[in-house]
Each structure stands twice: as C-alpha cells, then as structure tokens.
PDB file of C-alpha atoms in Angstrom:
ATOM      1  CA  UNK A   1    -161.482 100.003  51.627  1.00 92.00           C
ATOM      2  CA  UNK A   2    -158.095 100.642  50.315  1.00 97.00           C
ATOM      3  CA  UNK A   3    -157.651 101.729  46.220  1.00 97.00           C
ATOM      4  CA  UNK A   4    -155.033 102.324  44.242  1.00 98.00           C
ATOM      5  CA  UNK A   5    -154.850 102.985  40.287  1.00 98.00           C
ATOM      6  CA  UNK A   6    -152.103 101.747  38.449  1.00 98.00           C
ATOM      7  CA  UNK A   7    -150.839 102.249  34.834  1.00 98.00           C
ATOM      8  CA  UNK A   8    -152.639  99.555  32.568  1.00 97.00           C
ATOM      9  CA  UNK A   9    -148.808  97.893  32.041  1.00 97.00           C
ATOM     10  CA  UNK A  10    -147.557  94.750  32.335  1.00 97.00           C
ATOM     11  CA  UNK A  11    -144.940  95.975  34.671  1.00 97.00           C
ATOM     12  CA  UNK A  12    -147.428  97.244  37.402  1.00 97.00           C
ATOM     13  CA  UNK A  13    -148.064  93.678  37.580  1.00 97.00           C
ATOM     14  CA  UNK A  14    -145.774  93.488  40.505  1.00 97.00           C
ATOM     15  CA  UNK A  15    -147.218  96.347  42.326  1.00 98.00           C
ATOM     16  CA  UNK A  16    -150.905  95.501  41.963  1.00 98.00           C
ATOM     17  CA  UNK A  17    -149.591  91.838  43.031  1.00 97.00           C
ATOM     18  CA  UNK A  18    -147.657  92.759  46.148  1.00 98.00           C
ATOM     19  CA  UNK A  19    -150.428  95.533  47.112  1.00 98.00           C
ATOM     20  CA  UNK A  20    -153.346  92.418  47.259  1.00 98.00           C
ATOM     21  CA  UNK A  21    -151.345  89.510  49.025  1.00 98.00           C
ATOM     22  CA  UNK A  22    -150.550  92.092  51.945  1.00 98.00           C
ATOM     23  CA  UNK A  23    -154.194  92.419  52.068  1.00 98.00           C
ATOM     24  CA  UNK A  24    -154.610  88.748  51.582  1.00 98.00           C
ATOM     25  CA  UNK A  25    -152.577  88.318  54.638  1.00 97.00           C
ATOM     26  CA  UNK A  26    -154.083  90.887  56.788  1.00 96.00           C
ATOM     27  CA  UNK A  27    -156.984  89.124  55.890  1.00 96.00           C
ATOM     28  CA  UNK A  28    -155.915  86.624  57.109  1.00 96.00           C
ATOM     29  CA  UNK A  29    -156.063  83.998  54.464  1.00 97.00           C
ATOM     30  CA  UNK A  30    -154.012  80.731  54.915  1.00 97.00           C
ATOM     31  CA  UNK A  31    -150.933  80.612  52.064  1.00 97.00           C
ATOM     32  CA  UNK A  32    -153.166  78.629  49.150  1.00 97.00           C
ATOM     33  CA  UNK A  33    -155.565  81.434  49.936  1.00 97.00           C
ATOM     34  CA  UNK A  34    -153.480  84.140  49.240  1.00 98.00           C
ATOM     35  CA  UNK A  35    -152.049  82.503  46.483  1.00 97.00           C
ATOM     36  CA  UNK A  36    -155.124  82.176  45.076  1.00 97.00           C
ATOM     37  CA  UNK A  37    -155.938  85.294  45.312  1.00 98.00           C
ATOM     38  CA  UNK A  38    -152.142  86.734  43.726  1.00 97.00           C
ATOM     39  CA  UNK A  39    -152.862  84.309  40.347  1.00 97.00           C
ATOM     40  CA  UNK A  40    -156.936  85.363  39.965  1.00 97.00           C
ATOM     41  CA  UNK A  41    -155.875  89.171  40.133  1.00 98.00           C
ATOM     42  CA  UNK A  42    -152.756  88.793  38.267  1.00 96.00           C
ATOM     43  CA  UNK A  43    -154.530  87.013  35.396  1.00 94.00           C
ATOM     44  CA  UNK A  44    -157.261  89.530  35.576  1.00 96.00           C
ATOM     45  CA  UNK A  45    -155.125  92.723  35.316  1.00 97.00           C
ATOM     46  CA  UNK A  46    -153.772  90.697  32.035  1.00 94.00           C
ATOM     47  CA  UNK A  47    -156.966  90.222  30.504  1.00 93.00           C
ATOM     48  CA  UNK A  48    -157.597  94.028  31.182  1.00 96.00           C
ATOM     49  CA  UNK A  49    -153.905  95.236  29.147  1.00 96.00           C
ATOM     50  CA  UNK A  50    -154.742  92.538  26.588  1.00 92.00           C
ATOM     51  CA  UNK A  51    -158.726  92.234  26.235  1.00 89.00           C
ATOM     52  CA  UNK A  52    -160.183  95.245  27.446  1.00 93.00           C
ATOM     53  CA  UNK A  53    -157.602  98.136  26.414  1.00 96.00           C
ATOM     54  CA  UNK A  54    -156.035  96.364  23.510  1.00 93.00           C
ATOM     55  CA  UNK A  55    -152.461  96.736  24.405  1.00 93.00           C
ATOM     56  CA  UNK A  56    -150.318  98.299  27.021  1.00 94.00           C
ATOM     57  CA  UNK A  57    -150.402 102.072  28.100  1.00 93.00           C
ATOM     58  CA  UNK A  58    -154.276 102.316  26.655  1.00 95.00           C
ATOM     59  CA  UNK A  59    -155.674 103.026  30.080  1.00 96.00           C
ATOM     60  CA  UNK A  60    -155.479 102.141  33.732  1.00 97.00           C
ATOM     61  CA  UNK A  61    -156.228  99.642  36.454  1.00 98.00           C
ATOM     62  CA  UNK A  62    -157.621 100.667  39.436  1.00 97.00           C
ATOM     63  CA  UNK A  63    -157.255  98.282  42.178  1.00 98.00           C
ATOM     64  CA  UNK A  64    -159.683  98.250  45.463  1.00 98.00           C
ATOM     65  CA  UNK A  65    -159.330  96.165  48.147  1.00 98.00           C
ATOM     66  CA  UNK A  66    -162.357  95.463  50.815  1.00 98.00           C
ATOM     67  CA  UNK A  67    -161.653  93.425  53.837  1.00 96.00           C
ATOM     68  CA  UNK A  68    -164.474  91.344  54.994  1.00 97.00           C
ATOM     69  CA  UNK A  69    -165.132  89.662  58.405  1.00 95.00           C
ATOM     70  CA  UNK A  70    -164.723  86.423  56.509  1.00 96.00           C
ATOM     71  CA  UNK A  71    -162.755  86.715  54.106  1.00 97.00           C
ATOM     72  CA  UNK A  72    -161.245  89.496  51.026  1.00 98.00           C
ATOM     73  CA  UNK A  73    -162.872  91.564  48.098  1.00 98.00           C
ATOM     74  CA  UNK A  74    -161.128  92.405  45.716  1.00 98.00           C
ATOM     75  CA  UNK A  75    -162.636  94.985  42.752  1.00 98.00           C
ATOM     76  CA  UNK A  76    -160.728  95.267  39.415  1.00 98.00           C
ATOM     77  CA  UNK A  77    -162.287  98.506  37.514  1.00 97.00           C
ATOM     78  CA  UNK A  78    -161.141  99.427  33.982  1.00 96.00           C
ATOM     79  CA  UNK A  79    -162.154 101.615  31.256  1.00 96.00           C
ATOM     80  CA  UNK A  80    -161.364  99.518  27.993  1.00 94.00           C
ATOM     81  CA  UNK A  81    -164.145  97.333  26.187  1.00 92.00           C
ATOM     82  CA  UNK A  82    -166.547  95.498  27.680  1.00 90.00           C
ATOM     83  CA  UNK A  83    -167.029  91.767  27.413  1.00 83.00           C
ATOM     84  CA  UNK A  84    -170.423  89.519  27.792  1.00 80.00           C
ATOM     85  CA  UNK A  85    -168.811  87.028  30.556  1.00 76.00           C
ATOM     86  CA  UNK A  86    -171.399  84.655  29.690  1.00 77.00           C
ATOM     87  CA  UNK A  87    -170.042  84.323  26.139  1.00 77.00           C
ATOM     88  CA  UNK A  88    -166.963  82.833  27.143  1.00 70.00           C
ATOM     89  CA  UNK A  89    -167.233  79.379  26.681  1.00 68.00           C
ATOM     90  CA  UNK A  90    -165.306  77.177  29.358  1.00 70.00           C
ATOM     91  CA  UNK A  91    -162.193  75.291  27.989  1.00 63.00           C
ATOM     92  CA  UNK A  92    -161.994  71.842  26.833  1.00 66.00           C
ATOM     93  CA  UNK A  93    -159.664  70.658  29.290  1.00 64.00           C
ATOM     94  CA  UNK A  94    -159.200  67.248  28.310  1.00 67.00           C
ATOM     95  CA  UNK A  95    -157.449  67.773  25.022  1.00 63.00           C
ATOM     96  CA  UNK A  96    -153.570  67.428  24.910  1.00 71.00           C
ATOM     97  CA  UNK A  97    -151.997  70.769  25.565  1.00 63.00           C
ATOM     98  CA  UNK A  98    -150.832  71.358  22.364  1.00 67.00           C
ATOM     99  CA  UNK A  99    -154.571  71.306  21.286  1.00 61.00           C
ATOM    100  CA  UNK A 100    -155.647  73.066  24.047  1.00 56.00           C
ATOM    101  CA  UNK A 101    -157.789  76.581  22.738  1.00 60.00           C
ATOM    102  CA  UNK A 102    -156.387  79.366  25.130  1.00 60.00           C
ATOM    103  CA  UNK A 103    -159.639  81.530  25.160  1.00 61.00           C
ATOM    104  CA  UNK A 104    -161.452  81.118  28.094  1.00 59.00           C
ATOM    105  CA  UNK A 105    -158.426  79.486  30.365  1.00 73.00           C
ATOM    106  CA  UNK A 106    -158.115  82.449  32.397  1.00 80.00           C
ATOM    107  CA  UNK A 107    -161.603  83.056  33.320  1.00 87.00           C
ATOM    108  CA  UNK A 108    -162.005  79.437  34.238  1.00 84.00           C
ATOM    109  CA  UNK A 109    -158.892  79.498  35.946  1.00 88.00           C
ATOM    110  CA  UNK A 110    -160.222  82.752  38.181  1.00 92.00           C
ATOM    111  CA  UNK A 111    -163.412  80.776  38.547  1.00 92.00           C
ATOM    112  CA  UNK A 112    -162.124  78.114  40.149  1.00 92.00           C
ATOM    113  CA  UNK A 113    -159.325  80.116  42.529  1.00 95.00           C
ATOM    114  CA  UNK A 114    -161.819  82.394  43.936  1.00 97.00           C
ATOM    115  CA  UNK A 115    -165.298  82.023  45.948  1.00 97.00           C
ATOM    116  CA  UNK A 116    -166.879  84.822  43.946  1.00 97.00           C
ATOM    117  CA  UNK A 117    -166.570  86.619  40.603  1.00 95.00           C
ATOM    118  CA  UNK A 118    -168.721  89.080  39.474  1.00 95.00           C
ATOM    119  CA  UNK A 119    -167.858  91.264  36.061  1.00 94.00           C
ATOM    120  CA  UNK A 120    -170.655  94.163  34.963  1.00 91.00           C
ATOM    121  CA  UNK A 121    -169.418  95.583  32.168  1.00 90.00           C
ATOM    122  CA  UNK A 122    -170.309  99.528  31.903  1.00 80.00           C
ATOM    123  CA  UNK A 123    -170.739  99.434  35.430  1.00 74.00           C
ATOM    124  CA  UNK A 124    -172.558 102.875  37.255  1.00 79.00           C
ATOM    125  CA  UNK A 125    -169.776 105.288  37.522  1.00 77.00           C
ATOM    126  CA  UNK A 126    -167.892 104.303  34.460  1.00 82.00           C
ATOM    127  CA  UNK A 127    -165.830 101.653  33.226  1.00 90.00           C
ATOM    128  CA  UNK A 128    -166.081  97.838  33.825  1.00 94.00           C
ATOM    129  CA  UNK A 129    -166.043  95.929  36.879  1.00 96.00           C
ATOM    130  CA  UNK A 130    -164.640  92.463  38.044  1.00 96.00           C
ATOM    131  CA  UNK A 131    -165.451  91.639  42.057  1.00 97.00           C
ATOM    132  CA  UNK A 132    -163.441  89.075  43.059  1.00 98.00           C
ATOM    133  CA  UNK A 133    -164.201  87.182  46.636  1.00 98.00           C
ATOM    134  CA  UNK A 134    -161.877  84.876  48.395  1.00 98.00           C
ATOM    135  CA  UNK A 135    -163.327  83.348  51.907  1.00 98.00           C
ATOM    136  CA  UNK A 136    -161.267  81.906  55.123  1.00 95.00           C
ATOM    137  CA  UNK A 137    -161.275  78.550  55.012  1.00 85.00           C
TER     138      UNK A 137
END
C-alpha cells in the first residue's frame, strides 16, 4: 500500500490524478480502466474540497493506493463532514440537460465507473472514508 496526503485544493487535483493512473497501470488495468479510475477519484477529491470541507484549504486528502491480484483499491480519507450516502438520491437522467438537478451526478457517475464503492463516514481512526475498487477486465 502506497499513501500520500495532499492539500484539500483543487490544484492537487493533478497530483492525486497522476499518482492513481500510474497505479492504475501497474495494475495493470486496460486504458478505459484506468480512465475510469482517473474520473471516479478526480470527482471524489471534488466532492471532498466542495462537500465535505466546505471550500478549498479547509483540510486534506489523503490518498492510498492498494494493489490487488485482480484488480486496484483505491481509499479516499478526509476529515470534513460526513454524508449519509444512502441519502443521495440518483439523478433523473432523462430530463434535458438544462433541467438536469446536479446533486447526486457525481456519485452516480463513480457508481457506475468503478466495481466497488464503499463510503463510512466517521470511519475508526478518524475522518471519512470512500473505498473505491476497479477490477481487470
């Protein structure tokens, strides 16, 4: 396992992007894989700045990476507020965009680019945390 903490800012974006797709591709995840792994972390780290600390420069991101025989984990933690996952209604997708209600677009989004997502909020040892999966195909 390989963690790093970054500065809850949107411009550690690119860091915490580049550090995951090299473990994506040591992984070795095909390029839709990785991919999909660069926009579910990306948005997550975004919901974290936004949702969780409120702004930028509240708090930080720490980033751990867990290679697994089949696959990636990936584990967001953060110390902002916690959310009830299960609250966050999925988005009515077949309205025209300009209609479209941006809560919950993310999570889905996440949902459906990665294998796994887990979020405890006040996890044991502090903080909140998203677990993030992505298999081999």
């Amino acid at each position: 396992m390989q963690t790093r903490n970054y500065p809850g800012r949107y411009d550690s974006l690119d860091k915490i992007r580049e550090f995951v797709v090299r473990a994506a591709d040591q992984a070795g995840l095909d390029k839709p894989a990785v991919y999909a792994v660069e926009l579910a972390v990306d948005e997550a780290c975004c919901n974290i700045i936004d949702h969780a600390y409120g702004g930028e420069d509240i708090g930080d991101i720490e980033c751990s990476i867990v290679p697994l025989d089949n696959g990636l984990k990936v584990i967001l933690r953060d110390h902002g507020r916690p959310f009830d996952i299960s609250r966050v209604p999925a988005p009515e997708l077949n309205v025209p965009l300009s209609k479209l209600k941006t809560r919950g677009v993310g999570l889905y989004l996440m949902k459906n680019m990665m294998d796994v997502i887990d979020y405890v909020a006040a996890a044991e040892g502090g903080g909140n945390v998203m677990t993030m999966i992505k298999y081999k195909r």
